[in-house]
């Protein structure tokens, strides 16, 4: 490694938005994070409800509420083409 070109790797403190702090190593002296393992739903096991009703209403308005993924039944007497 060339001398004097690499940044100093030091102990730093990371602060989460939830108030949790932990110590790690980085080239930065202080790190601010939005989410950490103490408040992330994957690590805590708590699910956060995300409101998607607005998207469903927009979809229903766009297609008139008649759009479905079910196949329609073939009329009786109609034969299948071979």
XYZ file of C-alpha atoms in Angstrom, residues 20-62:
43
model
C -30.282 4.097 19.307
C -26.516 4.621 19.142
C -23.810 2.091 18.439
C -20.089 2.086 17.805
C -18.508 0.851 14.600
C -15.464 1.579 12.475
C -15.414 3.923 9.500
C -13.472 6.687 7.811
C -16.118 9.126 9.086
C -16.164 10.296 12.705
C -19.973 10.386 13.077
C -22.722 8.607 11.105
C -26.455 9.445 11.140
C -28.788 6.701 9.892
C -32.558 6.651 9.372
C -33.136 3.039 10.409
C -31.096 0.482 12.339
C -31.434 -3.101 13.538
C -33.198 -1.923 16.713
C -36.114 -0.366 14.805
C -36.162 -2.228 11.451
C -39.236 -4.518 11.079
C -37.123 -7.425 9.787
C -35.061 -7.560 12.981
C -37.812 -6.639 15.461
C -40.515 -8.895 14.003
C -43.073 -6.074 14.068
C -44.777 -5.252 10.795
C -45.647 -1.676 9.949
C -48.975 -1.142 8.191
C -48.576 0.596 4.855
C -51.752 2.265 3.630
C -52.326 1.263 0.009
C -56.050 1.997 -0.103
C -55.428 5.044 -2.268
C -53.840 2.896 -4.969
C -56.712 0.402 -4.870
C -59.264 3.190 -5.233
C -57.330 4.629 -8.181
C -57.269 1.181 -9.826
C -61.007 0.706 -9.262
C -61.745 4.137 -10.678
C -59.589 3.468 -13.743
